[in-house]
Amino acid sequence: STDFGETLYSDGPSVDELVAQADCVVRGRVLSTRCEWRAAEKSRYIVTVVVVRVDELVVGSAGKTLELEFLGGKIGGRTIHVTGQPEFRTGDEDVLFIQGNGRQVCPLAGMMYGRYLVAEDGGGNRLVARSNGIPLTAIAEVAVPMTEVHPASTIQSHKQDHGMRVGDFCAAIRGSARRQG
């Protein structure tokens, strides 16, 4: 087992910083994940390929599906773990700030700060949570340092109308992109 990565930010990046770093921002659903070996000169390493159906292009340009390549994963008894990199499951719906896909360890701007989960709160609202499951209540919370998952704070346990709706989150991202030109 090999562990890569370190905390990139003492504070998280702001939404403006994420938008500036991202090649594109999409809202989509994870169709599948798979681990594969890759070769580099005299060594091999494992990558996880996450296939995402793009349901909404928020900023930039992207095809109808994306294959995002993350360093790490598990094949047989071999595991490579990258600290700070989110894990994906088939069926997840996310807003993703994509940067450098296939050219760096993690194809998300700010690693874990570049993924936002979308889920219903139980009251019919589609809300956004950080990659650790903690719901956003305001766009400024994007820059709050990431903490461990607190199961009691997940979207499903939040009361109706106490989180940021996915449409409002995407509108704030578009606003940031417009301000930056």
Short mmCIF file of C-alpha atoms in Angstrom, two decimals:
data_model
loop_
_atom_site.label_atom_id
_atom_site.label_comp_id
_atom_site.label_asym_id
_atom_site.label_seq_id
_atom_site.Cartn_x
_atom_site.Cartn_y
_atom_site.Cartn_z
CA SER A 1 0.00 0.00 0.00
CA THR A 2 1.34 3.40 -0.99
CA ASP A 3 0.02 6.76 0.26
CA PHE A 4 0.38 9.97 -1.77
CA GLY A 5 -0.87 13.48 -1.19
CA GLU A 6 -0.93 16.19 1.37
CA THR A 7 -3.27 18.96 2.34
CA LEU A 8 -3.10 21.56 -0.40
CA TYR A 9 -4.78 24.39 1.51
CA SER A 10 -4.76 25.43 5.15
CA ASP A 11 -8.02 27.12 4.20
CA GLY A 12 -9.94 25.76 1.27
CA PRO A 13 -9.92 27.56 -2.06
CA SER A 14 -12.75 30.00 -2.69
CA VAL A 15 -15.30 29.34 -5.42
CA ASP A 16 -13.53 32.07 -7.45
CA GLU A 17 -10.20 30.21 -7.11
CA LEU A 18 -11.80 26.89 -8.09
CA VAL A 19 -13.46 28.45 -11.15
CA ALA A 20 -10.17 30.11 -12.18
CA GLN A 21 -8.31 26.76 -11.91
CA ALA A 22 -10.95 24.59 -13.60
CA ASP A 23 -10.91 23.68 -17.29
CA CYS A 24 -14.67 23.12 -16.93
CA VAL A 25 -17.35 22.69 -14.28
CA VAL A 26 -20.06 20.07 -14.78
CA ARG A 27 -23.00 18.56 -12.94
CA GLY A 28 -23.24 14.87 -13.72
CA ARG A 29 -23.84 11.32 -12.59
CA VAL A 30 -21.19 8.63 -12.06
CA LEU A 31 -21.94 5.83 -14.51
CA SER A 32 -19.08 3.53 -13.47
CA THR A 33 -15.66 3.28 -11.84
CA ARG A 34 -12.84 0.90 -12.66
CA CYS A 35 -9.21 0.45 -11.66
CA GLU A 36 -6.47 -0.08 -14.25
CA TRP A 37 -2.71 -0.46 -14.35
CA ARG A 38 -0.67 2.20 -16.15
CA ALA A 39 3.01 2.00 -17.11
CA ALA A 40 5.59 4.79 -16.76
CA GLU A 41 9.17 4.16 -17.85
CA LYS A 42 10.27 1.36 -15.47
CA SER A 43 7.32 1.26 -13.09
CA ARG A 44 3.59 0.58 -12.94
CA TYR A 45 0.87 2.35 -11.02
CA ILE A 46 -2.87 2.04 -10.46
CA VAL A 47 -5.44 4.58 -11.61
CA THR A 48 -9.17 4.76 -10.97
CA VAL A 49 -11.21 5.79 -14.01
CA VAL A 50 -14.51 7.46 -13.11
CA VAL A 51 -16.99 7.67 -16.01
CA VAL A 52 -19.36 10.63 -15.58
CA ARG A 53 -22.43 11.43 -17.69
CA VAL A 54 -22.55 15.23 -18.06
CA ASP A 55 -26.11 16.35 -17.26
CA GLU A 56 -25.32 20.08 -17.12
CA LEU A 57 -22.36 22.07 -18.35
CA VAL A 58 -21.95 24.81 -15.75
CA VAL A 59 -18.76 26.49 -17.09
CA GLY A 60 -16.44 25.70 -20.02
CA SER A 61 -16.88 22.87 -22.49
CA ALA A 62 -17.10 19.08 -22.16
CA GLY A 63 -18.53 16.10 -24.00
CA LYS A 64 -21.64 14.15 -22.99
CA THR A 65 -19.49 11.78 -20.94
CA LEU A 66 -16.12 12.22 -19.25
CA GLU A 67 -13.57 9.65 -18.16
CA LEU A 68 -11.76 11.17 -15.19
CA GLU A 69 -8.46 9.52 -14.26
CA PHE A 70 -7.37 9.56 -10.59
CA LEU A 71 -4.07 8.18 -9.32
CA GLY A 72 -4.79 5.34 -6.91
CA GLY A 73 -7.12 2.45 -6.43
CA LYS A 74 -7.02 -1.25 -5.65
CA ILE A 75 -6.23 -4.17 -7.93
CA GLY A 76 -5.87 -7.54 -6.23
CA GLY A 77 -3.71 -7.10 -3.15
CA ARG A 78 -2.15 -3.82 -4.37
CA THR A 79 -3.54 -0.51 -3.15
CA ILE A 80 -2.47 3.06 -3.84
CA HIS A 81 -4.22 5.66 -1.68
CA VAL A 82 -4.02 9.41 -2.30
CA THR A 83 -4.84 11.47 0.78
CA GLY A 84 -7.42 14.19 0.14
CA GLN A 85 -8.77 12.62 -3.03
CA PRO A 86 -12.52 11.88 -3.03
CA GLU A 87 -13.88 8.40 -3.71
CA PHE A 88 -16.76 7.89 -6.14
CA ARG A 89 -19.58 5.36 -6.33
CA THR A 90 -21.76 4.47 -9.31
CA GLY A 91 -24.92 6.58 -9.13
CA ASP A 92 -23.35 9.54 -7.30
CA GLU A 93 -24.49 12.91 -8.61
CA ASP A 94 -21.87 15.63 -8.32
CA VAL A 95 -20.82 19.12 -9.33
CA LEU A 96 -17.18 18.75 -10.40
CA PHE A 97 -14.50 21.41 -10.99
CA ILE A 98 -12.34 19.55 -13.53
CA GLN A 99 -8.70 20.48 -14.05
CA GLY A 100 -5.88 18.69 -15.88
CA ASN A 101 -7.68 15.39 -16.46
CA GLY A 102 -5.09 12.71 -17.25
CA ARG A 103 -2.18 15.09 -16.59
CA GLN A 104 -2.07 15.16 -12.79
CA VAL A 105 -2.73 13.00 -9.72
CA CYS A 106 -6.31 14.25 -9.33
CA PRO A 107 -8.39 15.79 -12.14
CA LEU A 108 -10.27 18.05 -9.73
CA ALA A 109 -9.29 21.62 -8.90
CA GLY A 110 -8.29 21.61 -5.24
CA MET A 111 -8.64 17.81 -4.99
CA MET A 112 -11.45 17.20 -2.44
CA TYR A 113 -12.51 20.85 -2.75
CA GLY A 114 -13.37 20.25 -6.43
CA ARG A 115 -16.24 17.82 -5.75
CA TYR A 116 -19.72 18.67 -4.44
CA LEU A 117 -22.32 15.96 -3.87
CA VAL A 118 -25.93 16.50 -4.91
CA ALA A 119 -28.68 14.76 -2.95
CA GLU A 120 -32.23 15.22 -1.75
CA ASP A 121 -32.76 16.36 1.83
CA GLY A 122 -35.88 14.25 2.39
CA GLY A 123 -38.13 17.25 1.75
CA GLY A 124 -37.78 17.22 -2.03
CA ASN A 125 -34.97 19.79 -2.17
CA ARG A 126 -31.85 18.95 -4.19
CA LEU A 127 -28.99 20.27 -2.06
CA VAL A 128 -25.21 20.45 -2.39
CA ALA A 129 -22.73 19.00 0.11
CA ARG A 130 -18.96 19.04 0.26
CA SER A 131 -17.06 15.85 -0.64
CA ASN A 132 -17.08 14.92 3.07
CA GLY A 133 -20.90 14.92 3.11
CA ILE A 134 -21.38 18.15 5.06
CA PRO A 135 -24.04 20.32 3.37
CA LEU A 136 -23.28 23.82 2.14
CA THR A 137 -25.56 26.56 3.40
CA ALA A 138 -23.76 29.44 1.62
CA ILE A 139 -21.24 29.76 -1.23
CA ALA A 140 -18.59 31.20 1.14
CA GLU A 141 -18.45 27.81 2.93
CA VAL A 142 -16.57 26.39 -0.09
CA ALA A 143 -13.39 27.94 1.42
CA VAL A 144 -13.84 26.47 4.91
CA PRO A 145 -11.12 23.88 5.66
CA MET A 146 -12.31 20.31 5.06
CA THR A 147 -12.99 18.11 8.08
CA GLU A 148 -13.76 14.45 8.51
CA VAL A 149 -17.23 13.19 7.66
CA HIS A 150 -19.84 13.76 10.33
CA PRO A 151 -22.65 11.28 9.57
CA ALA A 152 -25.12 13.33 11.65
CA SER A 153 -24.53 16.29 9.31
CA THR A 154 -25.25 14.60 5.98
CA ILE A 155 -27.79 16.05 3.55
CA GLN A 156 -30.38 13.40 4.32
CA SER A 157 -30.39 14.36 8.01
CA HIS A 158 -30.66 18.10 7.31
CA LYS A 159 -33.98 19.81 7.81
CA GLN A 160 -35.87 21.04 4.77
CA ASP A 161 -34.79 24.49 3.44
CA HIS A 162 -31.53 24.61 5.46
CA GLY A 163 -29.06 23.93 2.67
CA MET A 164 -27.88 25.38 -0.61
CA ARG A 165 -29.87 24.19 -3.61
CA VAL A 166 -27.92 22.81 -6.56
CA GLY A 167 -29.39 25.45 -8.91
CA ASP A 168 -28.22 28.27 -6.64
CA PHE A 169 -24.76 26.69 -6.35
CA CYS A 170 -24.42 26.41 -10.15
CA ALA A 171 -25.67 30.00 -10.56
CA ALA A 172 -22.98 31.22 -8.12
CA ILE A 173 -20.33 29.32 -10.12
CA ARG A 174 -21.54 30.90 -13.39
CA GLY A 175 -21.50 34.33 -11.71
CA SER A 176 -17.90 33.79 -10.64
CA ALA A 177 -16.95 32.79 -14.20
CA ARG A 178 -18.65 35.93 -15.62
CA ARG A 179 -16.83 38.21 -13.14
CA GLN A 180 -13.50 36.61 -14.10
CA GLY A 181 -14.17 37.08 -17.82
#
